[in-house]
Every structure is written in C-alpha cells, then in structure tokens.
PDB file of C-alpha atoms and ligand atoms in Angstrom:
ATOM      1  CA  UNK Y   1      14.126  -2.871  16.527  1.00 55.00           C
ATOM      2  CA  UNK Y   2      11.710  -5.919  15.415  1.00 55.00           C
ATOM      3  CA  UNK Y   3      14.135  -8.024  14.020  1.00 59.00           C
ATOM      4  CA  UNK Y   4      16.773  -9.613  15.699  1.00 54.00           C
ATOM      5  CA  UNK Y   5      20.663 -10.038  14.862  1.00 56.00           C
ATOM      6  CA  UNK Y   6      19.962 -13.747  14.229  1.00 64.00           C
ATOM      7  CA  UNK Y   7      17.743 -12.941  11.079  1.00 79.00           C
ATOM      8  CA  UNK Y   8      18.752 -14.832   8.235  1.00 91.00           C
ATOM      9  CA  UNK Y   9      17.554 -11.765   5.630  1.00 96.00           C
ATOM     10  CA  UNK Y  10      20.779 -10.448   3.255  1.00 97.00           C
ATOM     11  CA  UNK Y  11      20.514  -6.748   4.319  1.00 97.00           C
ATOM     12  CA  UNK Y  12      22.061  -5.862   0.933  1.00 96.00           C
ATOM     13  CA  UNK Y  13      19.268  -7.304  -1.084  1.00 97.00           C
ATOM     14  CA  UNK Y  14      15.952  -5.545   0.849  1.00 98.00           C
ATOM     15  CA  UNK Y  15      13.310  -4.853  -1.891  1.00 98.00           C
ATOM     16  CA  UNK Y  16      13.328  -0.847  -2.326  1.00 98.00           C
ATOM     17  CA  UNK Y  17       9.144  -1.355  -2.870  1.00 98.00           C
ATOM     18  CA  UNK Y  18       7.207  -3.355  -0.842  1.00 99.00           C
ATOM     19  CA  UNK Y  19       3.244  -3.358  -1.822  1.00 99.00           C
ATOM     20  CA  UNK Y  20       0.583  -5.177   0.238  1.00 99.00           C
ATOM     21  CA  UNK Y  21      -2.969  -6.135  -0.086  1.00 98.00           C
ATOM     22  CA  UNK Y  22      -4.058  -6.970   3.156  1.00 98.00           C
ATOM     23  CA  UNK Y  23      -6.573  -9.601   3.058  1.00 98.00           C
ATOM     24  CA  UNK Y  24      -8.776 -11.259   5.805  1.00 98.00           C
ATOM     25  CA  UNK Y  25     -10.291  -8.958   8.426  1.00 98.00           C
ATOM     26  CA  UNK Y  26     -13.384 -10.200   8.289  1.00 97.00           C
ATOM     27  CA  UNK Y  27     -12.667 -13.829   8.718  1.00 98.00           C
ATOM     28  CA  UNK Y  28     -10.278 -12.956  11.271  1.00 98.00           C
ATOM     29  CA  UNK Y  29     -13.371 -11.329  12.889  1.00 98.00           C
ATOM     30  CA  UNK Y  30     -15.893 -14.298  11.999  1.00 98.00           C
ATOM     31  CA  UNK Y  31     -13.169 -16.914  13.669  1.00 98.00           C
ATOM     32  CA  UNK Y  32     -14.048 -15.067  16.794  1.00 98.00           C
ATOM     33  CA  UNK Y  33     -17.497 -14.161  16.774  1.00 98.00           C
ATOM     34  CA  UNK Y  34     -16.350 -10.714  16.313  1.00 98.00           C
ATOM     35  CA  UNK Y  35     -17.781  -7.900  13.567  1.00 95.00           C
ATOM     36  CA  UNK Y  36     -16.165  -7.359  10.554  1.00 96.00           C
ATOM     37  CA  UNK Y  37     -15.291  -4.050  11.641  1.00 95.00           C
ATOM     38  CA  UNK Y  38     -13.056  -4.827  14.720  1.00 96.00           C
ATOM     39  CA  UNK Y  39     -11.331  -7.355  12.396  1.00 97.00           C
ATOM     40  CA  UNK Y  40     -10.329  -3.886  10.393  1.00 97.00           C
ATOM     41  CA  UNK Y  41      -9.575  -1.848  13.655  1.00 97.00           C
ATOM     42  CA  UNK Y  42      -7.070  -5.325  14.576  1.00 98.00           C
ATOM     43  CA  UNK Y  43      -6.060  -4.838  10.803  1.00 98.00           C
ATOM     44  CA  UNK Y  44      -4.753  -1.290  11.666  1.00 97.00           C
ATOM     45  CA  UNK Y  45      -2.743  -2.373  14.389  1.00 97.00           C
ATOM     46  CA  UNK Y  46      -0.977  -4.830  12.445  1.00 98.00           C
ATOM     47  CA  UNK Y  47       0.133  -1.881   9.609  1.00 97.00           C
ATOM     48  CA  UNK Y  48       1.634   0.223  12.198  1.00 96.00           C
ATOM     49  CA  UNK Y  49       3.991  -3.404  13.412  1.00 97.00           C
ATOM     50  CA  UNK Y  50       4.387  -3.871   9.642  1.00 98.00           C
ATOM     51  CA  UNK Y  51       5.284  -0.109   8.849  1.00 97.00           C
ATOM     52  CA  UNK Y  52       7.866  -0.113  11.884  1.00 96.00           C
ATOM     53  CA  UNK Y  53       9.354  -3.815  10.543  1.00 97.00           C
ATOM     54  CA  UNK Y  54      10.109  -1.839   6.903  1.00 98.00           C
ATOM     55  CA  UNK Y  55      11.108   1.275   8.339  1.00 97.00           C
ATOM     56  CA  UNK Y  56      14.064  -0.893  10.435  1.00 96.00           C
ATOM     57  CA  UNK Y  57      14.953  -3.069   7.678  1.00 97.00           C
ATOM     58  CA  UNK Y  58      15.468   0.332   5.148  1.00 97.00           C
ATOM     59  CA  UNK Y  59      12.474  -0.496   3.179  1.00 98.00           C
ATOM     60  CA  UNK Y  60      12.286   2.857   0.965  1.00 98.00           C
ATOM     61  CA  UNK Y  61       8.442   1.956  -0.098  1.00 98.00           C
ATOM     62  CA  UNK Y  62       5.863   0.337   1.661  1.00 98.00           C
ATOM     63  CA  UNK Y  63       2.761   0.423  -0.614  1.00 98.00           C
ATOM     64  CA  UNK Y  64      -0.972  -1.049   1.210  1.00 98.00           C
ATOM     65  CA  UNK Y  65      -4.581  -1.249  -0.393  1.00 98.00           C
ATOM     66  CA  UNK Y  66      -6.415   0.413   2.810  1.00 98.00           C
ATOM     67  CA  UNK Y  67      -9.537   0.680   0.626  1.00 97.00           C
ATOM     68  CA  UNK Y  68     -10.435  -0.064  -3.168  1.00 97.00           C
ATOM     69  CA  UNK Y  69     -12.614   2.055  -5.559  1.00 96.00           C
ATOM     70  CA  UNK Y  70     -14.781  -1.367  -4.835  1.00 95.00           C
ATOM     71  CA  UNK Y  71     -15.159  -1.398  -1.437  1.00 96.00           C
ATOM     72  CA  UNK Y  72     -18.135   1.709  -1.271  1.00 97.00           C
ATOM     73  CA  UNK Y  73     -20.253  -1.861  -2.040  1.00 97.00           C
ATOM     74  CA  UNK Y  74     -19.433  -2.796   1.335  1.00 95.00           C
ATOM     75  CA  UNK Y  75     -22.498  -2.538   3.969  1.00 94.00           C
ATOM     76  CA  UNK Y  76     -22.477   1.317   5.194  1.00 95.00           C
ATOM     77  CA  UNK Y  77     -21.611   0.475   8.711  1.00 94.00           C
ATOM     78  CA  UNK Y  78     -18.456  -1.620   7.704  1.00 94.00           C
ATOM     79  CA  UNK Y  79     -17.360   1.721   5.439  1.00 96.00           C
ATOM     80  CA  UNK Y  80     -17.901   4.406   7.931  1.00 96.00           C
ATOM     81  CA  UNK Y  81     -15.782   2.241  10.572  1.00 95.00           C
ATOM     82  CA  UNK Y  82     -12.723   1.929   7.660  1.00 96.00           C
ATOM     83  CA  UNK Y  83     -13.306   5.883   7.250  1.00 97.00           C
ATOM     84  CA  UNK Y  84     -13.360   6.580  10.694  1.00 96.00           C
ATOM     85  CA  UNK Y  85     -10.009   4.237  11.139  1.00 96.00           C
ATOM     86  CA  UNK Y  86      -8.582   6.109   8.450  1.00 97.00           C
ATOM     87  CA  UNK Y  87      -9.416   9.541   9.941  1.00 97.00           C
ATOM     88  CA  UNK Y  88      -8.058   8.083  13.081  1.00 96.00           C
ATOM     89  CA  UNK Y  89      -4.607   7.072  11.737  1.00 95.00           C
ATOM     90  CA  UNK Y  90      -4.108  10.342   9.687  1.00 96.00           C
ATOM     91  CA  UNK Y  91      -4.792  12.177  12.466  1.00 94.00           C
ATOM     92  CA  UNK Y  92      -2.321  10.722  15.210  1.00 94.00           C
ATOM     93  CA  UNK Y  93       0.510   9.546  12.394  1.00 92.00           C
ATOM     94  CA  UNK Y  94       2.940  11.513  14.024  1.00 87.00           C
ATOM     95  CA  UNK Y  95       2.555  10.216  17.547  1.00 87.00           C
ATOM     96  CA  UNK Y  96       1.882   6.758  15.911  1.00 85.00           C
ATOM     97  CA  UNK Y  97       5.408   7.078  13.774  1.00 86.00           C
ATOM     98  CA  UNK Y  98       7.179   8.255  16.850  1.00 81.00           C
ATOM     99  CA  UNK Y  99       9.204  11.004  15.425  1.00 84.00           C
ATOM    100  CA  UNK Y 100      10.792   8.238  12.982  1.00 93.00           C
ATOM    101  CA  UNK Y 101      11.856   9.787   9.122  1.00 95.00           C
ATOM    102  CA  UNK Y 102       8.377   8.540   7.296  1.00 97.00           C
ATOM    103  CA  UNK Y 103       6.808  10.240   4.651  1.00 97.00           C
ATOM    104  CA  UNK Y 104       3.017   9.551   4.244  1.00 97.00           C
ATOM    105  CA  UNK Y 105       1.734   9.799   0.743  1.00 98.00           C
ATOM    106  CA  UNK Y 106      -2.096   8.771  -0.140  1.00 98.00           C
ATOM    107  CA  UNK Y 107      -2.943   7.591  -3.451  1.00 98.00           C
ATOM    108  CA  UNK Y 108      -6.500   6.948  -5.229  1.00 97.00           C
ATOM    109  CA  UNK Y 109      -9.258   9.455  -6.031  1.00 95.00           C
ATOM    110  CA  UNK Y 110     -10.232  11.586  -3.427  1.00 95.00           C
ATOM    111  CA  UNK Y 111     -12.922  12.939  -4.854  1.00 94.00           C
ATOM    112  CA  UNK Y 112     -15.114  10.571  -3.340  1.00 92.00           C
ATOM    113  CA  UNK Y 113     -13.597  10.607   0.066  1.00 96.00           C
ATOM    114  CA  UNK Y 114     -15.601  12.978   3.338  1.00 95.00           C
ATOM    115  CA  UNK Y 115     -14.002  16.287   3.177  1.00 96.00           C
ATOM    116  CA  UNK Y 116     -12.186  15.550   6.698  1.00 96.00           C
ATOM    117  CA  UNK Y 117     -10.379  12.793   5.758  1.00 97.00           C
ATOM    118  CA  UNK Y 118      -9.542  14.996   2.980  1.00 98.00           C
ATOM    119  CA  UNK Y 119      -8.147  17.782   4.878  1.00 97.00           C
ATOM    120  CA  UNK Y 120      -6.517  15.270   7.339  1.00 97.00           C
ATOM    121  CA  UNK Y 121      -4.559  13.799   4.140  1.00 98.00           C
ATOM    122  CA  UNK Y 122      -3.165  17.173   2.968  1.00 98.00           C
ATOM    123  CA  UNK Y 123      -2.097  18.017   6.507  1.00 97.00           C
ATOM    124  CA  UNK Y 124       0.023  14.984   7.420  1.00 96.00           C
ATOM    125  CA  UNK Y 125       1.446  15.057   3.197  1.00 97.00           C
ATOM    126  CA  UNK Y 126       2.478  18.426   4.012  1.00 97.00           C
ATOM    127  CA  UNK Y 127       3.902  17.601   7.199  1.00 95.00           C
ATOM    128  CA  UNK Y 128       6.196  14.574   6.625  1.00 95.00           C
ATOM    129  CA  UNK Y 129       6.706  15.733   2.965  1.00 96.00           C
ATOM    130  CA  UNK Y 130      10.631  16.784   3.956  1.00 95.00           C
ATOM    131  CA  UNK Y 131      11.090  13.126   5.600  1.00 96.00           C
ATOM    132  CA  UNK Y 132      12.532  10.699   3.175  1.00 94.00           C
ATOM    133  CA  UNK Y 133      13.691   7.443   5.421  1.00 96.00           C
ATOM    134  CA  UNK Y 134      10.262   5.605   4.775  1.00 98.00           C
ATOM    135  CA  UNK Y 135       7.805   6.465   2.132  1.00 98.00           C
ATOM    136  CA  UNK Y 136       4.521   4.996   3.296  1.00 98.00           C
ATOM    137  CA  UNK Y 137       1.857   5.220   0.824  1.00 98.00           C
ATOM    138  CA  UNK Y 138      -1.784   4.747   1.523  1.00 98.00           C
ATOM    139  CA  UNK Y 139      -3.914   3.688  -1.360  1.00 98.00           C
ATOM    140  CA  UNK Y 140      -7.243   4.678  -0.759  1.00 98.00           C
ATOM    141  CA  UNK Y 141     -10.347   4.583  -2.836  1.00 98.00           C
ATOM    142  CA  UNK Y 142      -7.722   3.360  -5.548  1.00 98.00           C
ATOM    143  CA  UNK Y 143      -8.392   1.233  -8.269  1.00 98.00           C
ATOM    144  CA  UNK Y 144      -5.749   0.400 -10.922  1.00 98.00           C
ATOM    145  CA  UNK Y 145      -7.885   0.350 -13.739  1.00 98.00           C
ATOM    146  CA  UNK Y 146      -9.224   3.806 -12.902  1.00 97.00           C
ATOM    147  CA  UNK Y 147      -5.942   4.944 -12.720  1.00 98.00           C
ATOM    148  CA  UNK Y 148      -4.933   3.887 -16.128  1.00 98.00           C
ATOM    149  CA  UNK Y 149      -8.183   5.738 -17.388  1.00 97.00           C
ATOM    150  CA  UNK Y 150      -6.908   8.737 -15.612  1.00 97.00           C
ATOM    151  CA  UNK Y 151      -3.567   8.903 -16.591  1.00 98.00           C
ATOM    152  CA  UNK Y 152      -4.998   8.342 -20.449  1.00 97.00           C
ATOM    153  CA  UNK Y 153      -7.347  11.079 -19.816  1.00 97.00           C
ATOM    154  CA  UNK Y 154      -4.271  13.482 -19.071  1.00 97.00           C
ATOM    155  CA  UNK Y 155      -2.147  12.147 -22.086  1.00 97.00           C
ATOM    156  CA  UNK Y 156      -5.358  13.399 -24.383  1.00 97.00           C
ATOM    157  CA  UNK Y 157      -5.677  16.604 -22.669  1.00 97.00           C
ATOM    158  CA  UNK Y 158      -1.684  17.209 -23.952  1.00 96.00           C
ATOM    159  CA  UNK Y 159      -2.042  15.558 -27.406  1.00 96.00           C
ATOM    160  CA  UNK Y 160      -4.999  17.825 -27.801  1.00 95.00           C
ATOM    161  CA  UNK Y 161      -2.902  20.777 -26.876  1.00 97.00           C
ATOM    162  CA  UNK Y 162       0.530  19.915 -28.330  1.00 96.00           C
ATOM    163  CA  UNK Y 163       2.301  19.309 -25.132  1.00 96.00           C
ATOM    164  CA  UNK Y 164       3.452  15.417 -26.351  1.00 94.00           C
ATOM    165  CA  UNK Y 165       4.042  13.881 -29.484  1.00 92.00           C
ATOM    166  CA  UNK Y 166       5.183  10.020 -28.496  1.00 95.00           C
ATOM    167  CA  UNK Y 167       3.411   7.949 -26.253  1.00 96.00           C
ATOM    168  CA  UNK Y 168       5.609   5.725 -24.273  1.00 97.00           C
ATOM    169  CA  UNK Y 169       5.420   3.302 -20.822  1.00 97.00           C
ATOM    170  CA  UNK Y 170       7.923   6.193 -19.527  1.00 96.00           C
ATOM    171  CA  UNK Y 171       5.067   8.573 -20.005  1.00 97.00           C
ATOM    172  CA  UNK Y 172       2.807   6.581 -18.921  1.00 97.00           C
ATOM    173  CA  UNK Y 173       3.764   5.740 -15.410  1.00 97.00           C
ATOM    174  CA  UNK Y 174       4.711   9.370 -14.880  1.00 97.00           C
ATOM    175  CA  UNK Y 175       0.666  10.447 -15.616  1.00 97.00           C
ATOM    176  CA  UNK Y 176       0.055   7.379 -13.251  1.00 98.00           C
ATOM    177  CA  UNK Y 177      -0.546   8.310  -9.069  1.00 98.00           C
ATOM    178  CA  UNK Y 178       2.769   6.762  -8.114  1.00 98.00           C
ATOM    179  CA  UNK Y 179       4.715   8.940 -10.673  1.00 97.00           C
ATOM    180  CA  UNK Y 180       8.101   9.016  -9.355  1.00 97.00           C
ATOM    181  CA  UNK Y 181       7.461   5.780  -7.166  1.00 98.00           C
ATOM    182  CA  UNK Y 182       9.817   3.044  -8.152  1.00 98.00           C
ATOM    183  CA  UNK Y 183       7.946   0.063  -9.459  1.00 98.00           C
ATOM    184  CA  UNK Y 184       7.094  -2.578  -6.327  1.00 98.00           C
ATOM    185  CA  UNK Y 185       9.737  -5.146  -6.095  1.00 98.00           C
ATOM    186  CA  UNK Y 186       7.630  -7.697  -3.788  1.00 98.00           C
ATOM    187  CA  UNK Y 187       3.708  -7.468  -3.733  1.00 98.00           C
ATOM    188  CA  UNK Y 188       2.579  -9.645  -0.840  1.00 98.00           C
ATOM    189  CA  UNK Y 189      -1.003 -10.532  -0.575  1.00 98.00           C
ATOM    190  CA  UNK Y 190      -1.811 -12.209   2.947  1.00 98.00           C
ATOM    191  CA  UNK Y 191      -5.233 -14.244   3.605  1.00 98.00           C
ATOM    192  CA  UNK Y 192      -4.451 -16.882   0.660  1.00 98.00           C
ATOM    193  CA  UNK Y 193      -6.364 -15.005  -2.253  1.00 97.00           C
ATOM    194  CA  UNK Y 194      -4.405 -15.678  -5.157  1.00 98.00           C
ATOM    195  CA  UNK Y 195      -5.630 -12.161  -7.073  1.00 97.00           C
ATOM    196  CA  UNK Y 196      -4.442  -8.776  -7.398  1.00 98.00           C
ATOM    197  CA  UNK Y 197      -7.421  -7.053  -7.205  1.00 97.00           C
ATOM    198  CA  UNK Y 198      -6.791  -4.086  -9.145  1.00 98.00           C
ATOM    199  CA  UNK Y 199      -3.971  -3.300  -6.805  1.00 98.00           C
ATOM    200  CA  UNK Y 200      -1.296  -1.259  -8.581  1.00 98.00           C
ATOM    201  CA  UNK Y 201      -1.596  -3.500 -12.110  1.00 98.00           C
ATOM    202  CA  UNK Y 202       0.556  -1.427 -14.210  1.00 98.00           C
ATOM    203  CA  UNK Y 203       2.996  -1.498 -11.964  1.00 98.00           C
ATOM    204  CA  UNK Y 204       3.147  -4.974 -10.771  1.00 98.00           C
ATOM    205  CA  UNK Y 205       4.056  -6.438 -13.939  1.00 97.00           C
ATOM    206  CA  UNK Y 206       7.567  -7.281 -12.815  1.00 96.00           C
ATOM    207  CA  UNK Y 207       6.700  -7.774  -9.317  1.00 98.00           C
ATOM    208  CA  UNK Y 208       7.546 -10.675  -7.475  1.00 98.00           C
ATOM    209  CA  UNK Y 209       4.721 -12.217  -6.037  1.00 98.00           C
ATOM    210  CA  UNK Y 210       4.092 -13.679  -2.444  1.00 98.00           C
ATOM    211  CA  UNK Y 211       0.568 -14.994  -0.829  1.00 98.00           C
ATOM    212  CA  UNK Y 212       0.575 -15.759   2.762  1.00 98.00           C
ATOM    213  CA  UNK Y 213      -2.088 -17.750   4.004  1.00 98.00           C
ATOM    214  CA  UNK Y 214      -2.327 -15.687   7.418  1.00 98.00           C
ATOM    215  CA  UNK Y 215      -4.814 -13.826   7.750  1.00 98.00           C
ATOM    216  CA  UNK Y 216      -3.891  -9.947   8.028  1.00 98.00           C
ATOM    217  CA  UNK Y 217      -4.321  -9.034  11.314  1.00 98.00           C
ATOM    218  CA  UNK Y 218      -2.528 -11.943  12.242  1.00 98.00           C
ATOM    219  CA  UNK Y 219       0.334 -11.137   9.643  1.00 98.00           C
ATOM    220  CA  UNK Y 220       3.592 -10.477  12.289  1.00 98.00           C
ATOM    221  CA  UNK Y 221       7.149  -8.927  11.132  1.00 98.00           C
ATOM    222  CA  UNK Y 222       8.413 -12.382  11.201  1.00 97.00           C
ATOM    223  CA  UNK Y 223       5.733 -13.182   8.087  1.00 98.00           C
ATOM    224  CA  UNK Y 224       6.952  -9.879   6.434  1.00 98.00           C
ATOM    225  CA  UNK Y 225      10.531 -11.818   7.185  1.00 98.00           C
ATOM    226  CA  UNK Y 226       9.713 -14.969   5.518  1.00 98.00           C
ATOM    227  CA  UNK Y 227       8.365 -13.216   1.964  1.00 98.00           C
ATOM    228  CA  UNK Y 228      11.503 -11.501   2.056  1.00 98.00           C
ATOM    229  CA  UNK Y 229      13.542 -14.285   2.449  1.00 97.00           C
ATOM    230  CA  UNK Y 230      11.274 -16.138  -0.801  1.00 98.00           C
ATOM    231  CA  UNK Y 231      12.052 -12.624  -2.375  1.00 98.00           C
ATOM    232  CA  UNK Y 232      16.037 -13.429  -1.732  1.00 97.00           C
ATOM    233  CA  UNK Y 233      15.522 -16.599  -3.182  1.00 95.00           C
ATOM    234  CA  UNK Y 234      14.441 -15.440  -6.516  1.00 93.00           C
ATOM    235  CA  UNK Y 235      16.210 -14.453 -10.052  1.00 88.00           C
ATOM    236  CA  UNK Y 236      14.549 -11.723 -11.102  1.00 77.00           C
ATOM    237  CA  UNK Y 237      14.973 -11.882 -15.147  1.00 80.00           C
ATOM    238  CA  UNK Y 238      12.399  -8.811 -16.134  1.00 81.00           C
ATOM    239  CA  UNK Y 239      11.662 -10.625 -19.259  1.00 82.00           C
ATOM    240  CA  UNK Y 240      15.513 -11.539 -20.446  1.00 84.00           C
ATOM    241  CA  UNK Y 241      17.660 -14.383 -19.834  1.00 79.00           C
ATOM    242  CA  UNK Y 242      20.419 -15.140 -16.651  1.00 70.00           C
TER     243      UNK Y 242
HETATM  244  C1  LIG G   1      -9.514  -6.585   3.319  1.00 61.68           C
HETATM  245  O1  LIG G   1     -10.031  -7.528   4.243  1.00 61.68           O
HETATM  246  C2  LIG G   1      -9.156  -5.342   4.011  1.00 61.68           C
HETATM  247  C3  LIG G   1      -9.685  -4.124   3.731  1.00 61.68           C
HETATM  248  C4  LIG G   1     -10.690  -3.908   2.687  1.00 61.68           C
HETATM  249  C5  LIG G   1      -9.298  -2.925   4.506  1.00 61.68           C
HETATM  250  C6  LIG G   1      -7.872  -2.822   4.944  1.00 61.68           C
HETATM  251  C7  LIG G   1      -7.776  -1.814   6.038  1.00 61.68           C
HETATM  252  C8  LIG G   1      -6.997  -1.914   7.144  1.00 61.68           C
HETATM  253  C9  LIG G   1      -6.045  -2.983   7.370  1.00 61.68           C
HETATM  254  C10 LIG G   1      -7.085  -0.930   8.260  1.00 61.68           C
HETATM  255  C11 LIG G   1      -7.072   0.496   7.979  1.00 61.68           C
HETATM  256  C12 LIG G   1      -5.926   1.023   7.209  1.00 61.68           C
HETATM  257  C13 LIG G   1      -5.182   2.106   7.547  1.00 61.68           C
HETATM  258  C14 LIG G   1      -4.255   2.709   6.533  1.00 61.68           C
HETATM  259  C15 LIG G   1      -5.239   2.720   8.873  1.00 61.68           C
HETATM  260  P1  LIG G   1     -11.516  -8.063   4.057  1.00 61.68           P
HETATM  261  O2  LIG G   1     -12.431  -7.175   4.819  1.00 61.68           O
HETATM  262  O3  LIG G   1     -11.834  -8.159   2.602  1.00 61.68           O
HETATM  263  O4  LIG G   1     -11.412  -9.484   4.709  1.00 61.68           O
HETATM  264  P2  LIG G   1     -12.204 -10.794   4.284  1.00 61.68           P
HETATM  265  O5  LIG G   1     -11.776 -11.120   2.873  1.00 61.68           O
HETATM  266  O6  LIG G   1     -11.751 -11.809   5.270  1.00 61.68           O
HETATM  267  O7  LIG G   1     -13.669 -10.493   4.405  1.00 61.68           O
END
C-alpha cells in the first residue's frame, strides 16, 4: 500500500479515469549526462509505482501516452529502445502486476508496430481480459486525430451500407479506440508542457486538467496524490451551471 492512512484524499471522490502524458525523459536524462533512452527505461519504472498508486486508491482507468503516432520522427536508436521497453513490459506484466486484478488494454494503430510487440499485446489482452480491478490502457502509436479519422472512416463504411441513419457524439465515441472507456476525469501532464498533444482529444473535452512541473521519471505517488487532491478541489460543471 503506497499511501498512507494520514492521506488527506476523500476516498469517495477518486476520479474513475485517470489519463497521463508523461513528459520529460529526456531532460531527466540530459540533467545527468545520461541518454535519452535511459531517461525512458527510468520512465518505465515510474509507470509501474504510478500503476500500483491507482490500483490501491480504486482507480478504475489509468490511461498513459507510451508512444504517439509522432514519435517514429524520433532518432532510430531512441525508438528501438521505447520498442524494446515496451516488448519488455508486455512480456513480464504479470510478474510486474504481481498477481493484482489489472486488465491491460493497448490502444493506437498497430499496424505500424514490429510483429512481436504485436503478438506480445494480444497475449497479455487475452490474458488479463477476465480481470476488472484496474484497467490499464497503453496508448501506443496513438494519435487522437487519427483516431477521429478512423472512427469517421467506419461511420461511412455503415452509411454506405445502411447500418446507421443518425450521426451522434454517442456514436461517435463508440467507433473511437476507447469505446466503452468512460471519458478521463483528470488528464495529468507532468514535465510543465502546457499541451495535449493529440492525447485522447475527443475525449478530454470535459477533463480536468493538471500539469506538474516534475519531470516524469521523477513523478512519485505522492505527485499522483497532490493532482488528486486539485481534482477534489474542483466543481466540475460539464458546460451547465452549480
Ligand atoms: C515523453 O518524454 C515520453 C515518451 C515519448 C515515452 C514515454 C514512455 C515511457 C514512460 C516508458 C515506456 C512505457 C511503457 C508502457 C512501458 P520525452 O522523451 O518527450 O521527454 P523530453 O520532452 O524531456 O525530451
């Protein structure tokens, strides 16, 4: 258990989605003369504190950019180490989640991903799909925008065959990856960017928003405690009046 007794967090008011863009690996790495990739591989390490700190406090979503349909841009070397992480994590989640109810889901378009990561993805999906403490849900080689042309694409394909007659947000979201995901309650964005990034932009339109100016691999459950606490703080209107 990461958080103590003496925790000032209402339990009764946890946000049911937590999304996070974890920023700042490579300056965590430049800081110490370090490359950018070990400031991913110290990036990693944080996630797993930060998926055990949600799983505790009954988080039911835990949403993280691992790697953007922008990032291929990124020098080779720095890519293949974020793959190879990747591969890594897939492929000892259940010794890393210690037997604890998560369920691993991966957003994004894997069309572009190696064909081992791949089959590493369908295997641990499979494999926690029954588990339903925790849903932990990877978005990789996800970009919102491309996600909205997806889910458009679909919605054609059944106009053009009959299957719908009324487009609505309702149908929408469900052609979206995260169809039946809850919308994220808190989107936290460490490193002090003040951007989304094409992180989950349909669905963040409600969000409450929280940037951190730690960088991510520094970013500790007692951070994850403080946006939580800003998150208390807040009225949350959606658009009407209170
Ligand atoms: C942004 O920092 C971070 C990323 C592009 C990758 C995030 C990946 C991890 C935390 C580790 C792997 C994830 C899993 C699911 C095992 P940046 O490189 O843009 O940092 P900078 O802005 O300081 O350069």
């Amino acid at each position: 258990m990461l958080f103590k007794k003496q925790s000032k967090l209402d339990m009764e008011n946890i946000p049911e989605h937590i999304a996070i863009i974890m920023d700042g690996n490579g300056r965590w790495a430049k800081k110490r003369g370090l490359s950018r990739s070990m400031g991913h591989r110290e990036g990693s390490r944080t996630l797993k504190k930060i998926v055990e700190a949600c799983y505790d406090l009954g988080v039911k979503y835990l949403t993280v950019y691992a790697f953007s349909t922008e990032n291929w841009s990124r020098p080779k070397e720095e890519v293949d180490e974020l793959m190879k992480l990747l591969y890594e994590y897939l492929q000892n989640a259940e010794r890393e989640l210690k037997g604890k109810n998560v369920r691993i889901i991966v957003i994004g378009d894997r069309k572009k991903l190696p064909d081992n990561i791949v089959s590493e993805i369908n295997r641990v999906e499979e494999k926690t799909s029954h588990n339903h403490g925790l849903n932990f849900i990877i978005a990789l080689n996800y970009g919102g925008r491309q996600e909205i042309v997806d889910a458009v694409n679909a919605i054609a394909e059944d106009i053009r065959y009959g299957r719908i007659t009324e487009i609505n947000e309702e149908l929408i979201s469900q052609r979206l990856y995260t169809r039946g995901i809850p919308d994220p309650d808190l989107l936290i964005r460490t490193s002090g960017e003040l951007r989304l990034s094409n992180f989950l932009i349909w669905q963040s339109s409600y969000s409450e928003l929280f940037f951190s100016d730690v960088l991510w691999p520094d970013f500790t459950p007692k951070h994850l405690e403080e946006a939580i606490l800003s998150y208390q703080g807040r009225q949350r209107r959606f658009g009407g009046v209170k």
